[in-house]
């Protein structure tokens, strides 16, 4: 295979951006050959803008069955990700799926099983893994520069006005999205939180507020406490109601403290590890000498293009995936656990009880305000979002 | 009364500092006339260093009954604060009590009742209230510059090595101190947290770890989530095992975000309040214009001397107290609630059930490693601590 023929399923906000990128040959080895969208106006847009070499279909099934593609990028509403991906794998196609991989972990597990059965390449659009800032943080953690991790704190706000939510009736509904700030805005941070630290929480106690700052039915404000196997603790705090937007990630370790904010990494480095100081010091009050280190970051974030390129290179040349499908379940597990802990007002152990979560989610879908048949959506300009 | 004759009860770490301050005439209107300490070596130190005009007693009762004092400063171990204060009030003396006011809220309520019955001046050594940084933050909140508060986050670490804990067998024991980092190191922050915001939590869900980083029986690592009456959320995070020490206090409001760190206040000010922007904005993505404002802070912290002076001026001239006794219960309630939430592994509503707390504390005291009769203590140099 010299080129991977790529179909894009769903040309709404993100799919449109991806189709333009492929059309402009920004991904070597990839050729845009087909798109599909259930909305007539989006198909008309495709016919007008994508040229004669790109076939335009109505349904994912038609595109997948078309023999015009070797792989698909899925950029539909969240709920459809798993069925489409499984269908594609069964037809022998490779899949790159927009985040979140699915809405509940059962979906993502089944997607991975289908990928494995088909022997096809499955990647998730965790494009923030190409951000050199987080690659550097991961490097500092995994090489031991920070020492054993003791505490993580990520405060990440995504300001969204009511007008944003009103732009799509599916937005911020249980039936339309399956969650709020955790499922729509935070998947990258929930992925990076465990990816850069190399640690998954073992249990979660979370406090979600639903429709607190906006007229929505899902969570728009979350504070979550987690514990890790080594005894470390963690906090994840997010809201769509806070202005200005905060994005501050702190990791505390035996050898100091890392702070990531404004795309800069500051390492407050202990000259000797705290544990060693504590053993040796006999003077009562006193603490390790600490150095404020500004950590250099090189390279640029390759973003969506980087993840698509990596997926293509894995298909063509067997390169390792930056964001393999089986890791899509990790951040989603944390997100699901945060919902479940609030719903049950108690601790949730990980891995979560995926059937229990799905049962409780279905209750909320049944009472959701969103009605797919009456849906009317605008396509927003998402440049500068993730 | 031209001068207030002051007795200092307990001349250990803090009492020694206070006695030196009074002896050097650093507090106008106050005259050091008596001290007491149950430890012979401290009494010998007093006889040697405090001069012939200062009477030296063995017990608080002797000092209180001596007719040599109009008011007392209590700087004994925490548990003794309430009995001594109540005794002093009953003998018609004014009282300034070191922090924490008591170990459990029942004590502090009884202290306040005694003060009220006696009509005497009762102040608590919350000397951080004289810090112009926190006075300024309080000013910004109470004048409405920040708008309605939505979230508070205080991360405050107090590094303490094992050698610190080993310096006194009463340290970090249930019988000796009644708690760990919350009761010894954090009383000022727990006081300021509610004093500068003007908001008390309505319920608490807390995660204390006992003897996690040090060989102690009490909490040395705490993460606590709180909710306020207006729907705001809060986090309080503290540990004695983290190096470097973090002290970062963030307050999020409708009009922006305040960050207090390194004795500086930064105000990320929204040009229009978020709530107004949200009502008026119709453009989907978009957020209020925000200005980074460096807030000037004038004046110096008058510290212990400032609180002692204020107490003396209240006695002599009826000035308002900076830190009145009846506010001593607030931070302690939060601290007690944090213990209780962990002990019961559930929510704790405020005001707390003071009998339940006291029952559970007594259980821990009964199993404590500390034995008062075998105690041997060093007096540490506490200059630079609070």
XYZ file of C-alpha atoms in Angstrom:
772
model
C 0.000 0.000 0.000
C 1.529 3.333 -0.975
C -1.217 5.556 0.315
C -3.878 4.949 2.897
C -7.280 5.851 1.511
C -9.069 7.655 4.345
C -12.761 8.244 4.906
C -14.056 10.758 7.411
C -17.247 9.858 9.208
C -19.031 12.985 10.356
C -18.021 16.341 8.923
C -19.237 18.554 11.728
C -16.850 20.636 13.776
C -13.809 18.369 13.948
C -14.416 16.271 10.821
C -14.460 19.374 8.669
C -11.085 20.422 10.022
C -9.620 16.959 9.418
C -11.009 16.788 5.844
C -9.447 20.127 4.988
C -6.128 18.977 6.384
C -6.135 15.795 4.315
C -7.318 17.578 1.187
C -4.399 19.983 1.512
C -1.983 16.985 1.648
C -0.807 17.904 5.114
C -0.572 14.221 6.060
C 1.953 12.277 3.992
C 0.696 8.861 2.911
C -2.960 9.716 3.436
C -5.492 10.357 0.705
C -8.982 11.643 1.461
C -11.335 9.532 -0.625
C -14.701 9.677 1.131
C -16.767 11.479 3.703
C -20.232 10.958 5.110
C -22.726 12.925 7.137
C -26.372 12.331 7.936
C -27.051 16.051 7.542
C -27.862 17.195 4.024
C -26.311 20.636 4.451
C -22.990 19.072 5.429
C -23.087 16.754 2.409
C -23.781 19.737 0.183
C -20.827 21.514 1.745
C -18.671 18.458 0.990
C -19.819 18.257 -2.632
C -18.983 21.929 -3.099
C -15.635 22.015 -1.280
C -13.935 18.618 -1.405
C -13.668 18.077 -5.176
C -14.679 15.228 -7.428
C -12.217 12.669 -6.071
C -13.978 12.521 -2.703
C -17.107 10.389 -2.542
C -19.885 11.723 -0.333
C -22.166 9.308 1.542
C -25.075 9.724 3.852
C -24.436 6.993 6.419
C -21.353 5.504 8.046
C -22.486 2.070 6.793
C -22.453 3.245 3.162
C -18.976 4.734 3.531
C -17.595 1.685 5.331
C -19.054 -0.666 2.680
C -17.902 1.493 -0.239
C -14.536 -0.168 -0.966
C -13.214 3.373 -1.319
C -11.342 3.451 2.014
C -8.622 1.573 3.935
C -9.262 3.416 7.180
C -11.740 5.800 8.757
C -11.545 8.777 11.067
C -14.631 8.849 13.282
C -15.812 12.349 14.206
C -19.464 11.768 15.000
C -21.307 12.454 18.257
C -19.709 10.436 21.064
C -22.322 7.728 21.400
C -21.883 6.506 17.826
C -18.101 6.018 18.100
C -18.187 2.397 19.232
C -20.776 0.985 16.806
C -19.105 2.666 13.854
C -15.625 1.574 14.931
C -16.699 -2.029 15.468
C -18.430 -2.070 12.078
C -15.308 -0.656 10.443
C -12.998 -3.192 12.090
C -15.307 -6.011 11.003
C -15.002 -4.749 7.403
C -11.216 -4.817 7.716
C -10.631 -1.079 8.098
C -8.227 0.800 10.356
C -9.775 3.312 12.769
C -8.771 6.621 14.252
C -11.428 7.779 16.691
C -12.035 11.277 18.003
C -11.973 11.685 21.752
C -13.663 10.472 23.879
C -13.191 6.933 22.610
C -16.657 6.173 23.922
C -19.084 7.344 26.533
C -18.801 4.334 28.825
C -15.963 1.868 29.253
C -17.934 -1.129 28.033
C -17.992 0.492 24.595
C -14.248 1.034 24.495
C -13.510 -2.474 25.655
C -15.640 -3.835 22.804
C -13.951 -1.524 20.300
C -10.569 -2.860 21.351
C -11.736 -6.448 21.118
C -12.952 -5.809 17.569
C -9.650 -4.144 16.618
C -7.725 -7.042 18.035
C -9.887 -9.625 16.241
C -9.430 -7.769 12.962
C -5.730 -7.120 13.450
C -6.224 -3.490 12.433
C -4.694 -0.276 13.730
C -6.810 1.528 16.334
C -5.788 4.959 17.533
C -7.500 7.681 19.583
C -7.234 11.390 18.897
C -5.336 12.237 22.051
C -3.476 14.936 20.182
C -2.260 16.553 23.417
C 0.189 13.655 23.699
C 2.123 15.389 20.931
C 2.505 18.504 23.098
C 6.225 18.745 23.963
C 5.378 20.235 27.353
C 3.605 17.070 28.464
C 6.150 14.847 26.751
C 8.787 16.607 28.854
C 6.811 16.215 32.064
C 6.407 12.525 31.309
C 10.141 12.287 30.653
C 10.942 13.919 34.024
C 8.587 11.554 35.845
C 9.550 8.342 34.074
C 13.299 8.940 34.326
C 12.948 9.439 38.076
C 13.940 13.114 38.194
C 10.855 13.865 40.301
C 11.164 10.781 42.489
C 8.186 8.819 43.693
C 4.986 10.777 43.160
C 3.064 11.807 46.285
C 0.400 14.240 45.113
C -1.086 15.436 41.826
C -3.341 18.475 41.442
C -4.843 19.577 38.146
C -7.148 22.572 37.998
C -8.444 22.904 34.454
C -11.292 25.243 33.565
C -13.003 25.419 30.193
C -15.155 28.503 29.989
C -18.383 27.854 28.097
C -21.186 30.407 27.958
C -24.843 29.463 27.771
C -24.696 30.507 24.112
C -22.182 27.736 23.435
C -24.504 25.163 24.945
C -27.471 26.562 23.042
C -25.631 26.027 19.724
C -26.541 22.336 19.633
C -29.448 20.634 21.320
C -27.316 17.497 21.794
C -24.756 19.477 23.749
C -24.456 18.816 27.453
C -27.251 16.248 27.530
C -27.114 12.665 28.768
C -28.716 11.394 25.573
C -26.653 13.562 23.254
C -23.188 13.504 24.828
C -23.307 11.237 27.838
C -21.834 13.834 30.142
C -20.596 17.373 30.407
C -17.215 18.915 31.094
C -15.675 15.515 31.878
C -16.726 13.862 28.637
C -16.504 16.804 26.230
C -13.818 19.192 27.444
C -11.571 17.106 29.737
C -10.708 13.858 27.904
C -7.224 15.138 27.013
C -6.403 16.103 30.599
C -7.845 12.866 31.967
C -5.633 11.016 29.510
C -2.518 13.083 30.224
C -3.044 12.947 33.984
C -2.410 9.191 33.968
C -0.142 9.117 30.894
C 2.502 11.549 32.157
C 2.486 10.162 35.701
C 2.300 6.515 34.660
C -0.215 6.022 37.486
C -3.904 5.159 37.408
C -6.014 5.970 40.473
C -7.157 2.977 42.483
C -10.213 4.714 43.908
C -12.149 7.914 43.358
C -14.369 10.151 45.510
C -15.891 12.818 43.336
C -18.237 15.777 43.687
C -19.936 16.643 40.400
C -22.421 19.484 40.174
C -24.996 19.175 37.419
C -26.317 22.310 35.705
C -24.774 24.504 38.368
C -23.540 27.432 36.302
C -25.383 26.775 33.058
C -28.791 25.548 32.020
C -27.620 22.026 31.158
C -28.487 18.604 32.513
C -24.929 17.272 32.868
C -21.972 18.171 35.107
C -20.486 21.634 34.596
C -18.413 21.718 37.794
C -16.345 18.876 39.257
C -13.987 18.335 42.168
C -12.544 14.845 42.367
C -10.202 13.267 44.887
C -8.306 10.116 43.968
C -5.878 7.723 45.608
C -3.082 5.790 43.906
C -1.629 2.400 44.652
C 1.566 3.839 46.139
C -0.434 5.954 48.615
C -0.223 9.186 46.627
C -3.305 11.402 46.465
C -4.678 13.399 43.569
C -7.127 16.178 42.795
C -8.825 17.004 39.521
C -10.887 20.184 39.438
C -12.767 21.477 36.421
C -15.643 23.758 35.535
C -17.171 25.486 32.531
C -18.392 28.364 34.684
C -15.097 29.901 35.811
C -13.516 32.905 34.134
C -10.612 33.330 33.670
C -9.771 29.785 32.619
C -7.188 28.147 34.867
C -4.925 25.374 33.623
C -2.422 24.479 36.318
C -1.017 21.006 36.832
C 1.138 20.271 39.856
C 2.959 17.036 40.586
C 4.648 16.573 43.947
C 7.355 13.983 44.333
C 10.094 12.883 46.672
C 12.595 15.020 44.759
C 10.521 18.172 44.445
C 7.524 19.679 42.727
C 6.650 20.187 39.068
C 4.278 22.971 38.055
C 2.913 23.173 34.516
C 1.152 26.436 33.707
C 1.123 28.830 30.736
C 2.969 26.183 28.693
C 5.929 26.410 31.027
C 7.391 23.794 33.311
C 8.912 24.831 36.615
C 10.683 22.174 38.652
C 11.232 22.999 42.310
C 14.022 20.513 42.812
C 15.166 19.234 46.198
C 18.944 19.027 46.339
C 18.571 15.719 48.158
C 15.386 13.659 48.052
C 12.990 14.485 50.863
C 13.030 10.893 52.117
C 16.811 10.974 52.449
C 16.793 14.378 54.154
C 14.200 13.125 56.615
C 16.344 10.149 57.546
C 19.535 12.164 57.983
C 18.326 15.420 59.537
C 18.461 15.602 63.317
C 17.884 19.335 63.842
C 14.136 19.630 64.511
C 12.902 22.382 62.185
C 14.628 22.319 58.815
C 13.948 21.250 55.250
C 15.853 20.246 52.113
C 17.579 22.903 50.056
C 15.410 23.569 47.011
C 16.286 24.910 43.575
C 13.843 26.619 41.257
C 14.584 25.163 37.811
C 13.071 26.420 34.573
C 12.796 23.348 32.352
C 13.438 23.912 28.636
C 10.858 22.603 26.201
C 11.780 22.002 22.582
C 9.699 21.121 19.557
C 6.197 22.040 18.540
C 2.902 20.347 19.135
C 1.956 18.415 16.008
C -1.646 18.179 17.201
C -4.361 16.504 15.178
C -2.054 16.298 12.170
C 0.561 14.563 14.286
C -1.860 11.910 15.495
C -3.266 11.319 11.996
C 0.275 11.079 10.609
C 1.281 8.633 13.326
C -1.804 6.496 12.624
C -0.956 6.468 8.898
C 2.692 5.604 9.615
C 1.631 2.769 11.898
C -0.577 1.395 9.105
C 2.122 1.776 6.441
C 5.336 1.099 8.361
C 4.347 -0.471 11.682
C 5.480 2.498 13.779
C 4.403 2.462 17.458
C 1.207 4.357 18.124
C 1.402 7.531 20.211
C -2.121 6.990 21.395
C -3.179 3.345 21.062
C -6.845 2.420 21.309
C -6.434 0.297 24.393
C -5.326 3.358 26.338
C -8.573 5.122 25.476
C -10.241 3.284 28.291
C -8.023 4.775 30.984
C -9.127 8.404 30.980
C -12.694 7.310 30.322
C -12.587 4.997 33.356
C -11.587 7.941 35.521
C -14.329 10.089 34.002
C -16.969 7.366 34.490
C -15.759 6.824 38.061
C -16.202 10.530 38.794
C -19.834 10.390 37.622
C -20.496 7.164 39.486
C -19.004 8.385 42.757
C -21.315 11.390 42.718
C -24.361 9.328 41.706
C -23.753 6.824 44.501
C -22.370 9.460 46.906
C -19.565 7.093 47.804
C -16.156 5.725 46.857
C -15.669 4.057 43.482
C -12.885 1.527 43.045
C -11.071 1.183 39.731
C -11.458 -0.644 37.434
C -15.086 0.437 37.702
C -18.145 -1.796 37.588
C -18.921 -1.117 33.926
C -22.396 -2.682 34.039
C -23.409 -0.579 37.044
C -22.186 2.547 35.325
C -24.030 1.703 32.140
C -27.272 1.018 34.066
C -27.111 4.373 35.813
C -26.221 6.177 32.601
C -29.213 4.605 30.841
C -31.510 5.994 33.569
C -30.254 9.457 32.813
C -30.515 8.993 29.058
C -34.140 7.915 29.509
C -34.929 11.224 31.225
C -32.753 13.386 28.986
C -34.141 16.524 27.342
C -32.439 15.703 24.049
C -34.546 14.294 21.258
C -32.446 13.257 18.264
C -35.346 13.646 15.858
C -35.874 17.302 16.671
C -32.201 18.150 16.631
C -30.969 21.249 14.855
C -27.257 21.960 15.048
C -24.869 24.665 14.079
C -21.297 23.859 13.050
C -19.057 26.020 15.218
C -15.589 27.187 14.306
C -13.430 25.038 16.585
C -10.038 26.432 15.619
C -8.062 26.845 18.790
C -10.016 24.192 20.680
C -8.940 20.594 21.123
C -5.846 51.119 85.009
C -2.687 52.604 83.499
C -0.902 49.350 82.756
C -2.234 45.851 82.389
C -0.277 43.447 84.594
C 0.256 40.355 82.478
C 1.076 36.803 83.524
C 2.316 34.208 81.071
C 1.180 30.667 81.675
C 3.665 28.238 80.172
C 7.102 29.441 79.174
C 7.941 26.826 76.591
C 8.454 27.695 72.947
C 5.909 30.479 72.456
C 5.612 31.672 76.072
C 9.339 32.368 76.226
C 9.092 34.539 73.134
C 6.133 36.460 74.562
C 7.843 36.992 77.919
C 10.931 38.422 76.260
C 8.754 40.751 74.189
C 6.945 42.080 77.256
C 10.118 42.378 79.282
C 11.616 44.512 76.526
C 8.598 46.850 76.711
C 7.588 46.101 73.144
C 3.886 46.230 74.057
C 2.756 49.610 75.346
C 0.474 49.390 78.354
C 1.545 45.879 79.281
C 3.755 44.940 82.184
C 5.073 41.416 82.695
C 4.533 40.597 86.375
C 4.363 36.793 86.563
C 5.089 33.564 84.750
C 4.515 29.923 85.595
C 5.670 26.571 84.333
C 5.359 23.077 85.746
C 8.899 22.306 84.583
C 11.646 23.206 87.013
C 14.225 23.981 84.333
C 11.889 26.573 82.790
C 11.270 28.161 86.182
C 15.029 28.340 86.757
C 15.417 29.958 83.365
C 12.755 32.516 84.361
C 14.419 33.305 87.668
C 17.707 33.869 85.883
C 16.433 35.879 82.896
C 13.244 37.760 83.814
C 14.463 39.875 86.749
C 13.209 40.423 90.276
C 9.945 42.133 89.312
C 8.547 39.006 87.726
C 7.079 36.398 90.082
C 7.654 32.791 89.126
C 5.024 30.160 89.949
C 4.769 26.459 89.393
C 1.095 26.054 88.480
C -1.435 28.105 86.532
C -3.689 28.097 89.616
C -1.011 29.756 91.733
C -0.396 32.425 89.129
C -4.115 33.082 88.610
C -4.714 33.335 92.377
C -1.654 35.534 92.971
C -3.281 38.972 92.710
C -0.206 39.929 90.680
C -1.965 39.949 87.271
C -4.932 41.555 85.474
C -4.727 39.251 82.467
C -2.993 36.082 81.334
C -1.481 34.821 78.118
C -1.972 31.061 77.872
C 0.825 29.226 76.075
C 0.529 25.713 77.465
C -0.118 22.463 75.583
C -3.403 22.717 73.684
C -5.519 20.560 75.949
C -5.001 22.786 78.998
C -6.145 25.994 77.267
C -9.806 25.739 78.185
C -9.532 24.825 81.872
C -6.950 27.525 82.496
C -8.936 30.140 80.576
C -12.166 29.321 82.389
C -10.386 29.462 85.740
C -8.860 32.832 84.826
C -12.195 34.290 83.729
C -13.800 33.110 86.964
C -11.102 34.965 88.911
C -11.882 38.132 86.917
C -8.862 38.064 84.580
C -8.638 38.872 80.881
C -7.321 36.112 78.620
C -5.259 35.920 75.457
C -4.965 32.294 74.347
C -2.420 30.775 72.007
C -3.805 28.942 68.963
C -5.576 26.603 68.725
C -8.157 27.995 71.151
C -8.904 24.425 72.139
C -8.729 20.920 70.777
C -12.460 20.360 70.373
C -15.245 22.899 69.910
C -16.997 22.095 73.168
C -13.960 23.520 74.994
C -14.021 26.769 73.062
C -17.747 27.223 73.522
C -17.284 26.869 77.275
C -14.362 29.322 77.243
C -16.555 31.882 75.508
C -19.394 31.345 77.939
C -17.008 31.949 80.853
C -15.616 35.092 79.208
C -19.111 36.400 78.638
C -20.214 35.651 82.213
C -17.142 37.429 83.568
C -17.377 40.342 81.149
C -13.669 40.039 80.430
C -11.673 40.421 77.206
C -10.959 37.122 75.407
C -8.676 37.087 72.396
C -6.996 34.319 70.391
C -3.457 34.494 69.032
C -4.487 34.550 65.362
C -1.528 36.770 64.580
C -1.790 36.111 60.848
C -4.842 38.385 60.851
C -2.337 41.227 61.200
C -0.678 40.205 57.927
C -1.421 43.007 55.425
C -1.569 40.467 52.575
C -4.572 38.721 54.090
C -6.099 41.984 55.247
C -5.956 43.106 51.608
C -7.484 39.879 50.322
C -10.294 40.263 52.848
C -10.769 43.865 51.704
C -11.041 42.770 48.034
C -13.584 40.101 48.918
C -15.715 42.098 51.333
C -15.875 45.196 49.099
C -17.142 43.052 46.236
C -14.130 43.470 43.922
C -13.989 39.702 43.436
C -17.753 39.250 43.115
C -19.559 36.289 44.577
C -17.114 33.545 45.533
C -17.362 30.255 43.633
C -14.306 28.248 44.568
C -11.509 28.396 47.123
C -8.333 26.311 46.993
C -5.629 26.473 49.634
C -2.592 24.224 49.384
C -0.439 24.755 52.465
C 2.428 22.452 53.332
C 4.426 22.552 56.533
C 7.534 20.442 56.217
C 8.352 18.614 59.436
C 11.053 15.971 59.630
C 10.880 12.986 61.945
C 13.481 14.748 64.069
C 10.985 17.558 64.722
C 8.393 15.072 65.933
C 10.945 13.268 68.067
C 11.761 16.520 69.921
C 8.739 16.147 72.206
C 6.877 12.986 73.149
C 3.590 14.961 73.288
C 4.032 16.033 69.648
C 1.686 14.582 67.076
C -0.166 12.403 69.577
C -3.886 12.298 70.323
C -3.267 12.571 74.050
C -0.613 15.258 73.768
C -1.923 17.517 71.002
C -5.311 16.213 69.884
C -4.313 16.103 66.257
C -1.536 16.687 63.759
C -1.013 19.153 60.944
C -4.578 20.464 61.281
C -4.370 21.272 64.986
C -0.713 22.310 65.274
C 0.395 23.813 61.949
C -2.835 24.912 60.197
C -4.934 26.858 62.716
C -3.947 30.187 61.143
C -4.896 29.089 57.635
C -8.141 27.505 58.818
C -8.937 30.801 60.520
C -7.943 32.965 57.539
C -9.736 30.711 55.050
C -13.100 31.651 56.561
C -12.083 35.122 57.829
C -10.952 36.569 54.489
C -13.814 34.998 52.528
C -16.492 35.707 55.142
C -17.838 32.224 54.436
C -18.000 29.135 56.641
C -18.386 25.729 54.957
C -21.766 24.089 55.433
C -20.433 20.556 54.963
C -17.089 18.807 54.733
C -15.796 15.611 53.110
C -12.241 15.051 54.150
C -9.473 12.544 53.569
C -6.926 12.534 56.382
C -3.966 10.183 56.366
C -2.566 9.306 59.771
C 1.158 8.665 60.141
C 1.605 8.476 56.393
C 4.947 10.245 55.941
C 6.151 10.262 59.549
C 6.082 7.917 62.489
C 3.243 9.725 64.278
C -0.248 8.663 65.324
C -2.104 11.736 64.044
C -2.817 13.154 60.569
C 0.221 14.319 58.579
C -1.517 14.595 55.186
C -4.993 15.984 54.497
C -7.173 16.705 51.480
C -10.536 18.228 52.330
C -13.446 19.221 50.128
C -16.058 21.648 51.445
C -19.270 23.217 50.229
C -20.579 26.651 51.136
C -24.130 27.926 51.533
C -24.037 29.846 48.228
C -23.041 26.700 46.303
C -19.334 27.500 46.147
C -16.852 24.666 46.633
C -13.555 24.646 48.475
C -10.399 22.595 48.864
C -7.902 22.595 51.688
C -4.773 20.506 51.191
C -1.966 20.182 53.693
C 0.884 17.877 54.598
C 4.015 17.800 56.726
C 5.720 15.403 54.306
C 6.036 17.571 51.188
C 9.191 19.443 50.260
C 9.325 22.156 49.042
C 6.601 23.754 51.151
C 3.748 25.099 49.051
C 1.564 27.946 50.257
C -0.854 28.941 47.507
C -4.335 30.282 48.156
C -6.714 30.796 45.234
C -10.152 32.365 45.407
C -12.372 32.266 42.322
C -15.240 34.719 42.030
C -17.702 36.096 39.520
C -15.325 38.978 38.746
C -12.117 36.971 38.445
C -9.546 35.046 40.412
C -7.254 35.976 43.294
C -4.011 34.104 43.821
C -1.960 34.582 46.982
C 1.524 33.091 46.846
C 4.992 34.238 47.937
C 3.365 37.105 49.871
C 2.035 38.563 46.632
C -1.551 39.004 45.508
C -2.413 38.638 41.846
C -5.937 39.483 40.767
C -7.005 38.109 37.386
C -9.840 40.588 36.917
C -12.686 40.076 34.474
C -13.511 43.324 32.708
C -17.201 42.486 33.128
C -18.459 39.966 35.665
C -18.686 36.458 34.289
C -22.410 36.251 35.067
C -23.064 39.391 33.007
C -20.896 38.195 30.120
C -22.735 34.900 30.105
C -26.097 36.637 29.844
C -25.041 38.996 27.058
C -22.731 36.850 24.917
C -24.351 35.138 21.929
C -21.257 33.973 20.016
C -20.746 30.366 21.159
C -17.075 30.123 22.138
C -15.833 33.263 23.862
C -14.962 34.480 27.340
C -14.678 37.743 29.265
C -11.661 39.963 28.717
C -9.341 39.462 31.662
C -6.695 41.711 33.183
C -3.756 40.514 35.227
C -3.536 42.970 38.146
C -0.702 43.055 40.652
C -2.309 44.205 43.908
C -0.185 46.486 46.110
C 0.196 45.551 49.758
C 1.235 48.155 52.309
C 2.171 47.893 55.935
C 3.961 45.252 57.909
C 2.690 42.288 59.831
C 2.587 43.174 63.502
C 2.383 39.484 64.416
C 2.269 38.267 68.003
C 3.116 41.763 69.251
C 0.214 43.185 67.263
C -2.286 40.768 68.767
C -0.960 41.297 72.304
C -1.070 45.085 71.799
C -4.627 44.863 70.440
C -5.683 42.763 73.451
C -4.124 45.312 75.828
C -5.778 48.232 73.995
C -9.137 46.489 74.148
C -8.723 46.048 77.908
C -7.573 49.639 78.440
C -9.549 51.578 75.829
C -12.314 49.297 74.576
C -10.852 48.963 71.065
C -12.415 46.243 68.865
C -10.561 42.926 68.968
C -8.773 41.770 65.805
C -9.251 38.168 66.837
C -12.121 37.809 69.320
C -12.494 34.597 71.305
C -15.832 33.685 69.818
C -14.207 33.395 66.392
C -11.767 30.820 67.708
C -14.425 28.203 67.285
C -14.714 28.659 63.512
C -11.377 27.341 62.296
C -11.469 24.658 64.981
C -14.924 23.529 63.785
C -13.515 23.056 60.301
C -10.511 21.185 61.676
C -12.708 18.926 63.849
C -15.028 18.306 60.880
C -12.060 17.198 58.777
C -11.095 14.614 61.397
C -14.677 13.478 61.868
C -15.359 13.072 58.147
C -12.369 10.763 57.834
C -13.230 8.822 60.985
C -16.811 8.260 59.804
C -15.826 8.032 56.117
C -18.759 10.293 55.265
C -20.028 13.865 55.043
C -19.980 16.070 58.118
C -22.414 18.984 58.376
C -21.433 22.177 60.171
C -21.920 23.126 62.923
C -20.542 19.736 63.891
C -21.970 17.379 66.477
C -19.557 18.389 69.233
C -20.464 15.478 71.510
C -19.869 12.933 68.755
C -16.518 14.501 67.969
C -15.498 14.509 71.610
C -16.495 10.845 72.014
C -14.405 9.790 69.040
C -11.475 11.916 70.151
C -11.571 10.318 73.600
C -11.304 6.873 71.995
C -8.105 7.975 70.328
C -6.726 9.597 73.446
C -7.320 6.345 75.327
C -5.118 4.482 72.831
C -2.513 7.210 72.440
C 1.194 6.478 72.826
C 1.732 9.633 74.862
C 2.108 9.295 78.598
C 2.269 12.647 80.345
C 4.159 11.258 83.316
C 7.056 10.028 81.231
C 7.286 13.152 79.146
C 10.601 14.776 78.420
C 10.596 17.821 76.189
C 13.046 20.079 74.531
C 12.264 23.751 74.014
C 12.817 24.435 70.305
C 13.727 27.774 68.828
C 10.464 28.787 67.139
C 11.622 32.082 65.633
C 10.229 32.237 62.126
C 7.330 29.897 62.891
C 3.814 30.988 63.704
